[in-house]
Short mmCIF file of C-alpha atoms in Angstrom, two decimals:
data_model
loop_
_atom_site.label_atom_id
_atom_site.label_comp_id
_atom_site.label_asym_id
_atom_site.label_seq_id
_atom_site.Cartn_x
_atom_site.Cartn_y
_atom_site.Cartn_z
CA MET J 1 -113.14 179.70 3.83
CA SER J 2 -113.06 178.10 7.19
CA SER J 3 -109.72 179.07 8.75
CA THR J 4 -107.76 177.02 11.28
CA LEU J 5 -105.26 179.78 12.05
CA ILE J 6 -105.61 180.48 15.78
CA PRO J 7 -102.75 182.30 17.59
CA LEU J 8 -102.70 180.36 20.84
CA CYS J 9 -100.17 182.65 22.49
CA PHE J 10 -102.72 185.46 22.39
CA VAL J 11 -104.79 183.78 25.06
CA GLY J 12 -104.35 181.64 28.14
CA ALA J 13 -104.60 181.34 32.00
CA ALA J 14 -106.88 181.48 34.93
CA VAL J 15 -108.04 184.94 36.00
CA ARG J 16 -108.94 186.67 39.22
CA THR J 17 -111.83 189.09 39.53
CA ARG J 18 -112.63 191.31 42.52
CA SER J 19 -116.12 192.09 43.81
CA ALA J 20 -117.30 194.15 46.77
CA GLY J 21 -117.11 192.28 50.05
CA PRO J 22 -118.43 192.79 53.63
CA ALA J 23 -115.56 195.15 54.54
CA ASP J 24 -116.45 197.47 51.67
CA CYS J 25 -120.07 197.66 52.81
CA ALA J 26 -119.05 198.50 56.44
CA MET J 27 -116.84 201.38 55.33
CA GLU J 28 -119.73 202.80 53.32
CA ASP J 29 -122.00 202.91 56.46
CA HIS J 30 -119.24 204.49 58.61
CA HIS J 31 -118.78 207.50 56.31
CA HIS J 32 -122.41 208.05 55.33
CA HIS J 33 -123.07 211.07 57.59
CA THR J 34 -119.84 212.90 56.78
CA ALA J 35 -120.33 212.25 53.07
CA THR J 36 -123.85 213.77 53.18
CA ILE J 37 -122.55 217.07 54.62
CA ALA J 38 -119.69 217.17 52.11
CA HIS J 39 -122.00 216.50 49.19
CA THR J 40 -124.33 219.36 50.26
CA TRP J 41 -121.42 221.84 50.45
CA LEU J 42 -120.04 220.72 47.08
CA ALA J 43 -123.46 221.06 45.46
CA ALA J 44 -123.76 224.68 46.65
CA MET J 45 -120.28 225.51 45.32
CA ALA J 46 -121.12 223.90 41.96
CA ILE J 47 -124.26 226.06 41.59
CA ALA J 48 -122.23 229.20 42.29
CA VAL J 49 -119.43 228.55 39.81
CA LEU J 50 -121.40 226.70 37.09
CA PRO J 51 -122.09 229.82 34.95
CA ILE J 52 -118.41 230.79 35.00
CA LEU J 53 -117.28 227.23 34.16
CA SER J 54 -119.75 227.07 31.28
CA VAL J 55 -118.33 230.24 29.70
CA LEU J 56 -114.76 228.98 30.07
CA ILE J 57 -115.58 225.56 28.55
CA LEU J 58 -117.36 227.12 25.58
CA ALA J 59 -114.45 229.45 24.93
CA ALA J 60 -111.89 226.63 25.18
CA THR J 61 -113.75 224.33 22.79
CA LYS J 62 -114.48 227.00 20.16
CA GLN J 63 -112.44 226.10 17.06
CA MET J 64 -112.78 227.52 13.55
CA GLY J 65 -116.18 229.04 14.25
CA ARG J 66 -117.79 225.88 15.66
CA THR J 67 -118.09 224.36 19.12
CA VAL J 68 -116.76 220.83 19.72
CA PHE J 69 -117.83 218.70 22.66
CA ALA J 70 -115.82 215.56 23.47
CA PRO J 71 -118.25 212.66 23.99
CA PRO J 72 -117.92 210.74 27.23
CA LYS J 73 -115.44 207.92 26.83
CA ARG J 74 -116.95 204.47 27.27
CA ARG J 75 -114.97 201.86 29.12
CA GLU J 76 -113.16 199.10 27.26
CA PRO J 77 -114.19 195.45 27.77
CA PRO J 78 -112.95 193.95 31.05
CA VAL J 79 -109.54 192.31 30.84
CA ALA J 80 -108.92 188.93 32.45
CA GLU J 81 -106.12 189.05 34.98
CA GLY J 82 -103.23 186.68 34.61
CA ALA J 83 -99.51 186.21 35.08
CA PRO J 84 -97.17 189.17 34.48
CA LEU J 85 -96.26 189.48 30.78
CA LEU J 86 -97.53 185.98 29.95
CA GLY J 87 -101.08 186.95 30.87
CA VAL J 88 -103.48 184.06 30.47
CA LEU J 89 -101.12 181.84 28.47
CA PRO J 90 -100.21 179.50 31.39
CA ALA J 91 -103.85 178.48 31.86
CA ILE J 92 -104.16 177.29 28.27
CA LEU J 93 -101.09 175.15 28.73
CA THR J 94 -102.38 173.65 31.97
CA ARG J 95 -106.06 173.46 31.07
CA SER J 96 -107.39 174.25 27.58
CA LEU J 97 -108.26 177.18 25.37
CA GLN J 98 -111.94 176.25 25.51
CA GLY J 99 -111.86 175.99 29.30
CA VAL J 100 -110.24 179.40 29.67
CA ILE J 101 -112.79 181.06 27.38
CA CYS J 102 -115.67 179.39 29.26
CA ASP J 103 -114.25 180.56 32.60
CA GLN J 104 -114.02 184.16 31.47
CA TYR J 105 -117.47 184.08 29.91
CA LEU J 106 -118.92 183.01 33.27
CA LYS J 107 -116.86 185.55 35.24
CA LEU J 108 -116.76 188.59 32.98
CA GLY J 109 -119.78 188.22 30.72
CA SER J 110 -120.25 188.02 26.96
CA VAL J 111 -117.60 190.66 26.09
CA PHE J 112 -114.10 190.40 27.57
CA THR J 113 -110.44 190.63 26.64
CA LEU J 114 -107.63 188.13 27.08
CA SER J 115 -104.08 189.44 27.04
CA SER J 116 -100.71 187.77 26.63
CA LEU J 117 -97.26 188.99 25.64
CA GLY J 118 -98.65 192.47 25.08
CA VAL J 119 -101.31 191.36 22.59
CA LYS J 120 -104.99 191.75 23.43
CA VAL J 121 -107.89 189.78 21.92
CA THR J 122 -111.48 190.78 22.66
CA PHE J 123 -113.96 187.90 22.67
CA LEU J 124 -117.60 188.32 21.65
CA VAL J 125 -119.66 185.41 22.99
CA GLY J 126 -123.17 184.78 21.72
CA PRO J 127 -125.34 186.20 18.94
CA GLU J 128 -126.55 189.29 20.83
CA VAL J 129 -123.04 190.86 20.77
CA SER J 130 -121.90 189.54 17.38
CA ALA J 131 -123.90 191.50 14.79
CA HIS J 132 -121.17 194.07 14.06
CA PHE J 133 -118.50 191.37 14.00
CA PHE J 134 -120.25 189.46 11.21
CA HIS J 135 -122.12 192.17 9.31
CA ALA J 136 -119.83 195.21 9.31
CA ALA J 137 -118.01 196.31 6.16
CA GLU J 138 -114.37 195.37 5.63
CA SER J 139 -113.44 198.99 6.28
CA GLU J 140 -114.71 198.57 9.86
CA ILE J 141 -114.15 194.89 10.74
CA SER J 142 -111.39 193.32 8.66
CA ILE J 143 -110.80 189.69 7.78
CA GLY J 144 -107.94 190.44 5.39
CA ASP J 145 -105.73 191.92 8.12
CA VAL J 146 -105.91 188.67 10.10
CA TYR J 147 -105.20 186.06 7.44
CA LYS J 148 -102.15 187.49 5.67
CA VAL J 149 -100.43 184.33 6.89
CA THR J 150 -102.09 182.45 4.01
CA VAL J 151 -100.29 184.47 1.30
CA PRO J 152 -97.27 182.09 1.06
CA ILE J 153 -99.73 179.19 0.67
CA PHE J 154 -102.25 180.65 -1.77
CA GLY J 155 -99.70 182.83 -3.58
CA LYS J 156 -99.49 186.42 -4.70
CA GLY J 157 -102.40 188.13 -6.43
CA VAL J 158 -105.22 186.19 -4.78
CA GLY J 159 -107.06 185.93 -1.47
CA TYR J 160 -105.63 188.09 1.27
CA ASP J 161 -102.84 189.49 -0.89
CA VAL J 162 -105.26 191.72 -2.86
CA ASP J 163 -107.57 194.60 -2.02
CA ASN J 164 -111.10 193.94 -0.85
CA ASP J 165 -112.75 194.75 -4.21
CA THR J 166 -110.52 192.32 -6.10
CA ARG J 167 -111.04 189.66 -3.45
CA ASN J 168 -114.81 190.09 -3.78
CA GLU J 169 -114.55 189.54 -7.52
CA GLN J 170 -112.53 186.37 -6.96
CA HIS J 171 -115.20 185.21 -4.52
CA ARG J 172 -117.69 185.73 -7.33
CA PHE J 173 -115.66 183.30 -9.46
CA PHE J 174 -116.04 180.71 -6.68
CA ALA J 175 -119.76 181.40 -6.38
CA ASP J 176 -120.22 180.87 -10.13
CA THR J 177 -118.55 177.46 -9.95
CA LEU J 178 -120.55 176.45 -6.84
CA ARG J 179 -124.06 177.31 -8.00
CA PRO J 180 -126.66 174.49 -7.91
CA ALA J 181 -126.45 173.74 -11.63
CA LYS J 182 -122.73 173.03 -11.23
CA LEU J 183 -123.24 171.08 -8.02
CA ARG J 184 -125.52 168.66 -9.88
CA SER J 185 -122.66 167.67 -12.15
CA HIS J 186 -120.23 167.55 -9.21
CA ALA J 187 -122.54 165.09 -7.42
CA ARG J 188 -122.31 162.65 -10.33
CA LEU J 189 -118.52 162.81 -10.30
CA MET J 190 -118.35 162.48 -6.50
CA VAL J 191 -120.55 159.38 -6.52
CA ARG J 192 -118.33 157.76 -9.16
CA GLU J 193 -115.16 158.41 -7.14
CA VAL J 194 -116.69 157.12 -3.91
CA GLU J 195 -118.05 153.95 -5.53
CA GLU J 196 -114.71 153.17 -7.18
CA TYR J 197 -112.76 153.83 -3.98
CA PHE J 198 -114.83 151.65 -1.63
CA ALA J 199 -115.08 148.88 -4.21
CA ARG J 200 -111.50 148.11 -3.13
CA TRP J 201 -112.66 147.09 0.34
CA GLY J 202 -113.12 143.38 0.87
CA GLN J 203 -116.11 141.55 2.32
CA SER J 204 -114.97 142.46 5.81
CA GLY J 205 -112.02 144.07 7.49
CA THR J 206 -110.66 146.81 9.72
CA VAL J 207 -109.58 150.28 8.57
CA ASP J 208 -108.54 153.67 9.91
CA LEU J 209 -111.63 155.58 8.79
CA LYS J 210 -109.96 158.97 9.19
CA GLN J 211 -107.25 158.06 6.68
CA GLN J 212 -109.75 156.46 4.30
CA VAL J 213 -111.90 159.61 4.31
CA GLU J 214 -108.90 161.85 3.65
CA ASP J 215 -107.85 159.68 0.69
CA VAL J 216 -111.27 159.56 -0.97
CA LEU J 217 -111.74 163.31 -0.53
CA LEU J 218 -108.46 163.94 -2.34
CA LEU J 219 -109.77 161.82 -5.20
CA ILE J 220 -112.98 163.85 -5.27
CA ALA J 221 -110.95 167.05 -5.27
CA SER J 222 -108.84 165.80 -8.16
CA ARG J 223 -111.94 165.00 -10.19
CA CYS J 224 -114.19 167.98 -9.34
CA LEU J 225 -111.71 170.78 -8.72
CA LEU J 226 -108.51 170.01 -10.56
CA GLY J 227 -109.85 168.13 -13.57
CA LYS J 228 -109.48 164.92 -15.50
CA GLU J 229 -105.81 165.52 -16.36
CA VAL J 230 -104.78 165.57 -12.69
CA ARG J 231 -107.11 162.73 -11.70
CA ASP J 232 -105.90 160.39 -14.47
CA HIS J 233 -102.22 161.21 -14.69
CA MET J 234 -100.79 162.98 -11.65
CA HIS J 235 -103.11 162.43 -8.69
CA ASP J 236 -100.41 160.88 -6.49
CA GLU J 237 -97.96 163.73 -7.11
CA VAL J 238 -100.55 166.46 -6.55
CA SER J 239 -101.79 164.76 -3.37
CA SER J 240 -98.25 164.61 -2.03
CA LEU J 241 -97.70 168.29 -2.86
CA LEU J 242 -100.90 169.29 -1.13
CA ARG J 243 -99.84 167.45 2.02
CA GLU J 244 -96.52 169.32 1.95
CA LEU J 245 -98.40 172.58 1.53
CA ILE J 246 -100.74 171.92 4.45
CA GLY J 247 -97.87 170.53 6.51
CA GLY J 248 -96.09 173.87 6.16
CA LEU J 249 -98.55 175.50 8.53
CA HIS J 250 -97.34 175.52 12.12
CA LEU J 251 -97.75 177.82 15.11
CA VAL J 252 -94.59 179.69 14.13
CA SER J 253 -96.16 180.34 10.71
CA LEU J 254 -98.79 182.55 12.32
CA PHE J 255 -96.15 185.08 13.33
CA PHE J 256 -93.25 184.41 10.95
CA PRO J 257 -94.77 182.97 7.73
CA TYR J 258 -91.59 183.61 5.73
CA LEU J 259 -89.10 182.27 8.27
CA PRO J 260 -86.80 179.84 6.36
CA THR J 261 -87.67 176.74 8.37
CA PRO J 262 -87.48 173.28 6.75
CA ALA J 263 -91.31 173.06 6.73
CA HIS J 264 -91.61 176.46 5.05
CA ARG J 265 -89.02 175.53 2.43
CA ARG J 266 -90.98 172.35 1.63
CA ARG J 267 -94.17 174.43 1.49
CA ASP J 268 -92.61 176.86 -0.98
CA ARG J 269 -91.27 174.08 -3.22
CA ALA J 270 -94.67 172.37 -3.23
CA ARG J 271 -96.40 175.65 -4.07
CA ALA J 272 -94.05 176.31 -6.98
CA ARG J 273 -94.53 172.80 -8.39
CA LEU J 274 -98.33 173.04 -8.12
CA GLU J 275 -98.26 176.30 -10.07
CA GLU J 276 -96.11 174.62 -12.71
CA ILE J 277 -98.60 171.72 -13.02
CA PHE J 278 -101.75 173.87 -13.15
CA SER J 279 -100.21 176.39 -15.54
CA GLY J 280 -99.22 173.56 -17.88
CA ILE J 281 -102.77 172.17 -17.86
CA ALA J 282 -104.19 175.64 -18.48
CA ARG J 283 -101.94 176.16 -21.51
CA LEU J 284 -102.86 172.74 -22.91
CA ARG J 285 -106.56 173.48 -22.52
CA LYS J 286 -106.26 176.84 -24.21
CA SER J 287 -104.30 175.24 -27.03
CA SER J 288 -106.92 172.48 -27.34
CA CYS J 289 -109.74 175.00 -27.58
CA SER J 290 -107.96 177.15 -30.17
CA SER J 291 -107.25 174.11 -32.36
CA GLY J 292 -110.90 173.02 -32.19
CA ARG J 293 -110.31 169.76 -30.35
CA GLY J 294 -112.95 168.46 -27.92
CA ALA J 295 -113.08 168.85 -24.19
CA GLY J 296 -112.73 165.20 -23.34
CA ASP J 297 -114.52 161.91 -23.76
CA ASP J 298 -117.01 162.34 -20.93
CA GLY J 299 -117.17 166.11 -20.73
CA ASP J 300 -115.75 166.22 -17.20
CA ARG J 301 -113.59 169.16 -18.23
CA ASP J 302 -116.70 171.28 -18.73
CA HIS J 303 -117.69 170.79 -15.09
CA ASP J 304 -114.46 171.01 -13.09
CA MET J 305 -113.60 174.19 -11.23
CA LEU J 306 -110.28 174.58 -13.01
CA GLN J 307 -112.14 175.26 -16.23
CA GLY J 308 -114.60 177.54 -14.45
CA LEU J 309 -111.74 179.65 -13.10
CA LEU J 310 -109.98 179.71 -16.49
CA ASP J 311 -113.18 181.05 -18.07
CA SER J 312 -113.82 183.68 -15.35
CA ARG J 313 -113.42 187.35 -16.13
CA TYR J 314 -113.14 190.43 -13.95
CA ARG J 315 -115.68 193.23 -14.35
CA ASP J 316 -113.24 195.24 -16.44
CA GLY J 317 -113.08 192.37 -18.96
CA ARG J 318 -109.69 191.05 -17.88
CA GLY J 319 -109.34 187.29 -17.73
CA THR J 320 -107.70 185.36 -14.91
CA THR J 321 -103.98 184.69 -15.14
CA GLU J 322 -102.45 181.24 -14.74
CA ALA J 323 -100.94 182.31 -11.42
CA GLU J 324 -104.34 183.51 -10.17
CA VAL J 325 -106.04 180.28 -11.23
CA THR J 326 -103.41 178.28 -9.37
CA GLY J 327 -103.80 180.39 -6.24
CA LEU J 328 -107.57 180.17 -6.27
CA LEU J 329 -107.48 176.40 -6.74
CA VAL J 330 -105.01 176.01 -3.87
CA ALA J 331 -107.28 178.16 -1.67
CA LEU J 332 -110.25 175.92 -2.50
CA LEU J 333 -108.30 172.77 -1.77
CA PHE J 334 -106.74 174.11 1.40
CA ALA J 335 -110.05 175.32 2.81
CA GLY J 336 -112.20 172.44 1.62
CA HIS J 337 -110.24 169.21 1.98
CA HIS J 338 -109.11 169.54 5.59
CA THR J 339 -112.48 170.77 6.84
CA SER J 340 -114.58 168.19 4.97
CA ALA J 341 -112.33 165.33 6.10
CA THR J 342 -112.59 166.47 9.71
CA VAL J 343 -116.39 166.83 9.65
CA THR J 344 -116.93 163.51 7.83
CA THR J 345 -114.85 161.60 10.38
CA TRP J 346 -116.49 163.27 13.39
CA THR J 347 -119.97 162.58 11.97
CA ALA J 348 -119.16 158.92 11.38
CA ALA J 349 -117.70 158.58 14.87
CA ARG J 350 -120.79 160.20 16.41
CA LEU J 351 -123.19 157.96 14.49
CA LEU J 352 -121.23 154.84 15.43
CA ARG J 353 -121.20 155.86 19.09
CA HIS J 354 -124.90 156.77 19.22
CA THR J 355 -126.54 153.68 17.76
CA GLU J 356 -130.06 155.17 17.82
CA TRP J 357 -128.93 157.79 15.34
CA LEU J 358 -126.96 155.25 13.30
CA HIS J 359 -130.20 153.25 12.95
CA ALA J 360 -132.18 156.39 12.04
CA ALA J 361 -129.68 157.41 9.34
CA THR J 362 -129.53 153.84 7.97
CA GLU J 363 -133.34 153.58 7.90
CA GLU J 364 -133.49 156.83 5.95
CA GLN J 365 -131.19 155.31 3.32
CA ARG J 366 -133.38 152.21 3.14
CA LEU J 367 -136.51 154.31 2.55
CA LEU J 368 -134.79 156.40 -0.11
CA GLN J 369 -133.71 153.23 -1.92
CA ARG J 370 -137.22 151.79 -1.76
CA ASN J 371 -138.87 154.99 -3.00
CA ASP J 372 -136.49 155.52 -5.91
CA GLN J 373 -138.43 154.34 -8.95
CA ASN J 374 -135.45 154.27 -11.32
CA ASP J 375 -132.61 152.55 -9.56
CA ALA J 376 -132.69 151.20 -6.01
CA ALA J 377 -129.00 151.90 -5.58
CA ALA J 378 -128.85 155.34 -7.22
CA ILE J 379 -127.53 158.40 -5.41
CA ASP J 380 -127.76 161.69 -7.25
CA TYR J 381 -128.08 165.37 -6.41
CA ASP J 382 -131.83 165.26 -5.76
CA VAL J 383 -131.56 162.14 -3.58
CA LEU J 384 -128.78 163.77 -1.55
CA LEU J 385 -131.01 166.77 -0.87
CA ARG J 386 -133.65 164.44 0.60
CA MET J 387 -131.26 162.98 3.18
CA ASP J 388 -132.64 164.99 6.08
CA VAL J 389 -131.52 162.79 9.00
CA LEU J 390 -128.01 162.52 7.59
CA HIS J 391 -127.87 166.27 6.90
CA ARG J 392 -128.90 167.08 10.46
CA SER J 393 -126.38 164.57 11.80
CA VAL J 394 -123.57 166.31 9.92
CA LYS J 395 -124.76 169.71 11.16
CA GLU J 396 -124.91 168.48 14.75
CA ALA J 397 -121.44 166.90 14.54
CA LEU J 398 -120.13 170.22 13.24
CA ARG J 399 -121.75 172.04 16.17
CA LEU J 400 -120.01 169.77 18.68
CA HIS J 401 -116.76 169.57 16.70
CA PRO J 402 -116.20 172.84 14.79
CA VAL J 403 -113.31 172.77 12.36
CA THR J 404 -111.83 175.89 13.97
CA PRO J 405 -112.13 176.96 17.61
CA MET J 406 -112.84 180.57 16.73
CA ILE J 407 -113.32 183.05 13.90
CA LEU J 408 -110.92 186.00 13.94
CA ARG J 409 -111.21 189.60 12.74
CA ARG J 410 -109.53 192.95 13.45
CA ALA J 411 -111.26 196.22 14.28
CA ARG J 412 -110.22 198.89 11.78
CA ARG J 413 -112.40 201.45 13.56
CA PRO J 414 -113.54 201.68 17.18
CA PHE J 415 -117.07 200.49 17.84
CA THR J 416 -119.49 200.11 20.72
CA VAL J 417 -120.98 196.79 21.74
CA ARG J 418 -123.96 196.47 24.06
CA THR J 419 -124.51 193.30 26.09
CA GLN J 420 -127.83 191.71 26.96
CA ASP J 421 -127.69 193.14 30.50
CA GLY J 422 -127.28 196.68 29.17
CA SER J 423 -123.52 197.14 29.65
CA GLU J 424 -121.74 199.08 26.90
CA TYR J 425 -118.09 198.73 25.94
CA GLU J 426 -115.91 200.62 23.50
CA VAL J 427 -113.68 198.30 21.44
CA PRO J 428 -110.65 200.28 20.25
CA GLU J 429 -109.27 200.51 16.75
CA GLY J 430 -106.71 197.83 15.92
CA ARG J 431 -108.01 195.32 18.46
CA MET J 432 -108.02 191.64 17.48
CA LEU J 433 -111.51 190.16 17.77
CA ALA J 434 -112.66 186.57 18.21
CA SER J 435 -116.00 184.79 17.95
CA PRO J 436 -115.35 181.50 19.80
CA LEU J 437 -117.27 178.64 18.17
CA VAL J 438 -116.16 176.26 20.92
CA VAL J 439 -118.28 178.28 23.36
CA ASN J 440 -121.00 179.74 21.10
CA ASN J 441 -122.01 176.26 19.94
CA LEU J 442 -122.66 175.15 23.52
CA LEU J 443 -124.64 178.08 24.92
CA GLN J 444 -127.44 176.92 27.22
CA GLY J 445 -129.69 179.80 26.21
CA ILE J 446 -129.77 178.57 22.62
CA TYR J 447 -129.31 174.79 22.71
CA ARG J 448 -131.16 172.42 24.99
CA ASP J 449 -128.70 169.97 26.60
CA PRO J 450 -125.89 171.41 24.47
CA ASP J 451 -123.37 168.64 25.27
CA VAL J 452 -125.70 165.94 23.90
CA PHE J 453 -125.52 164.71 20.29
CA ASP J 454 -129.09 165.35 19.13
CA PRO J 455 -129.65 165.99 15.40
CA ASP J 456 -133.34 166.57 16.11
CA ARG J 457 -132.46 169.98 17.51
CA PHE J 458 -132.25 171.11 13.86
CA ALA J 459 -135.50 169.42 12.80
CA ALA J 460 -138.41 171.51 11.51
CA TRP J 461 -140.34 171.15 14.77
CA ARG J 462 -137.47 172.55 16.89
CA GLU J 463 -134.97 174.56 14.82
CA GLU J 464 -132.99 175.68 17.85
CA ASP J 465 -130.49 177.51 15.67
CA ARG J 466 -133.23 179.62 14.02
CA VAL J 467 -134.97 180.37 17.30
CA GLY J 468 -131.66 181.78 18.53
CA GLY J 469 -131.44 184.15 15.55
CA ASP J 470 -129.35 184.24 12.39
CA LEU J 471 -126.09 184.26 14.36
CA ALA J 472 -126.88 181.35 16.68
CA TYR J 473 -125.16 178.79 14.39
CA THR J 474 -122.01 180.09 12.70
CA SER J 475 -120.00 176.94 11.99
CA PHE J 476 -119.90 178.04 8.32
CA GLY J 477 -119.44 181.68 9.25
CA ALA J 478 -122.12 184.30 8.73
CA GLY J 479 -122.78 187.68 7.20
CA LYS J 480 -120.44 189.08 4.57
CA HIS J 481 -117.91 186.28 4.95
CA ALA J 482 -120.18 183.24 5.21
CA CYS J 483 -118.61 180.17 3.63
CA MET J 484 -119.83 179.92 0.04
CA GLY J 485 -118.64 176.30 -0.10
CA GLU J 486 -121.21 175.10 2.45
CA GLY J 487 -123.37 173.38 -0.17
CA TYR J 488 -120.37 171.71 -1.78
CA ALA J 489 -119.12 170.50 1.63
CA TYR J 490 -122.45 168.95 2.62
CA LEU J 491 -122.66 167.33 -0.80
CA GLN J 492 -119.37 165.44 -0.66
CA ILE J 493 -119.77 164.53 3.03
CA LYS J 494 -123.22 163.03 2.40
CA VAL J 495 -122.01 161.19 -0.72
CA ILE J 496 -119.36 159.40 1.36
CA LEU J 497 -121.50 158.66 4.43
CA SER J 498 -124.60 157.56 2.49
CA HIS J 499 -122.49 155.10 0.49
CA LEU J 500 -121.02 153.64 3.69
CA LEU J 501 -124.43 153.37 5.35
CA ARG J 502 -125.96 151.63 2.31
CA ASN J 503 -123.16 149.17 1.65
CA PHE J 504 -121.50 148.33 4.99
CA GLU J 505 -122.24 147.42 8.57
CA LEU J 506 -119.79 149.48 10.59
CA ARG J 507 -118.59 149.33 14.18
CA LEU J 508 -116.29 151.71 16.03
CA LEU J 509 -113.36 149.77 17.53
CA SER J 510 -111.32 152.68 18.88
CA PRO J 511 -112.39 154.66 21.93
CA PHE J 512 -114.35 157.74 20.92
CA PRO J 513 -111.59 160.13 19.78
CA GLU J 514 -110.43 163.25 21.55
CA THR J 515 -109.69 166.46 19.65
CA GLU J 516 -106.15 166.49 18.24
CA ASN J 517 -105.42 170.10 19.22
CA MET J 518 -106.99 173.54 19.19
CA ILE J 519 -105.56 174.41 15.79
CA SER J 520 -106.50 171.43 13.61
CA MET J 521 -109.57 170.24 15.62
CA ARG J 522 -109.27 166.83 13.90
CA PRO J 523 -109.99 163.58 15.73
CA LYS J 524 -106.82 162.58 17.54
CA GLY J 525 -105.04 159.41 16.44
CA GLU J 526 -106.54 156.59 14.43
CA VAL J 527 -110.29 156.05 14.16
CA MET J 528 -110.39 152.27 13.75
CA VAL J 529 -113.60 150.83 12.34
CA SER J 530 -114.59 147.29 11.42
CA TYR J 531 -116.79 146.77 8.36
CA ARG J 532 -118.80 143.99 6.83
CA ARG J 533 -120.15 144.34 3.31
CA ARG J 534 -123.84 143.89 2.57
CA SER J 535 -125.61 143.84 -0.79
CA LEU J 536 -128.60 146.16 -0.32
CA LEU J 537 -130.50 147.53 2.64
CA GLN J 538 -133.68 145.54 3.21
#
């Protein structure tokens, strides 16, 4: 999943670094002659006593019949200087998290540590220092230690409340429900929901596109993830509960997830009610199957993820419990809805601001309609895969507007990282680690004109992300914990945007939005758009 849990108080303020100045160089010249004589005398003494020292060292290190030599200790990554106790926190409050990270990257290099309130976070900037971060085993670089905060949201027995082996099996359940054969059926259901939702729009009008996108994505989630029962009978209640659940996540939750605040109490009530709803549906489905009744008029039940999770089995043959199914569904919704809504809105805003790309994406839809031999208005799984300009536009929007500022891990064992200039640092056991997307996605050495919205950078003739290596683009994670919902996310985002491009002329009325904050990364405020309906692209 793509997490938005970033402990802001770990990082913060401007730093000061010291380098050698003219005075240092003058002192070195002044003492050169004296130092030469001293060094010669010390060298002679070392030659005389070296045999004796060698015998003493060997005797001292002899233990249990074997000789042990302590390896030279490598230095830890440089630490940014800041205010006493608060460390770099004041700079984040006066500037921004992204600005502070950029400053330290320029001053200290690709590996550095920010400290605040006694907590240290080591940042790894760029692909050349990130291989161990993304590819190491859980026993060395842990994700579970960082995201325990999600346990009150997802529930006991799933996600980061279980051991790594069990969590891997639960990830397999997700992978089974997200394979291409399943995504084909999801595409059909997504298209239906999107068409029905935007049919409510008039011939012209003005809307907050951010809110509209969030609403239609909840409808898609109800149909594809939660099933026909939720979609037809309790969508409004489930949507309200999900908002309460997401609304229960605040900065204080990162450190005190069980503190009895009003928001946490609402979160816990919503979580309990969701489990009651999903458990009831699960029991009804099991009863329906045992009595021989069908799966529904249109077979949607066969394709939703609720049924897939109910049918999943662990390697020892044990089936999933109702509580586990509920927790896994909540994890899918929590990870998928917020992120997809954010990326869809940012992509639309970028296209509407950059009219040359809006025209290119619209022209692509016109050509796809003209080339479709069956139905000029049809959108299905295969057509969605052919939307190259739109796909690259989404990818580029996600590069400029990642759904989380950084990916977090914790070092369970010490490890050595080597920078491009040859420096080596020892990262200690227990250290919090961060891969900052807000900086990695804008590195000059990988992306040409990184601040410019240019979907062509991902075209076959450029592929800037591939040229930079497999860790150059990590907006969906990478390595052992890469987001398995990437295909599903692109699918629903392109279903929404392709429908809007085909059926409406859109214009951005609001100023181009700023980022809400460094936790949510959503567009700030309303994203007001005017629309005018058209029949078909010509």
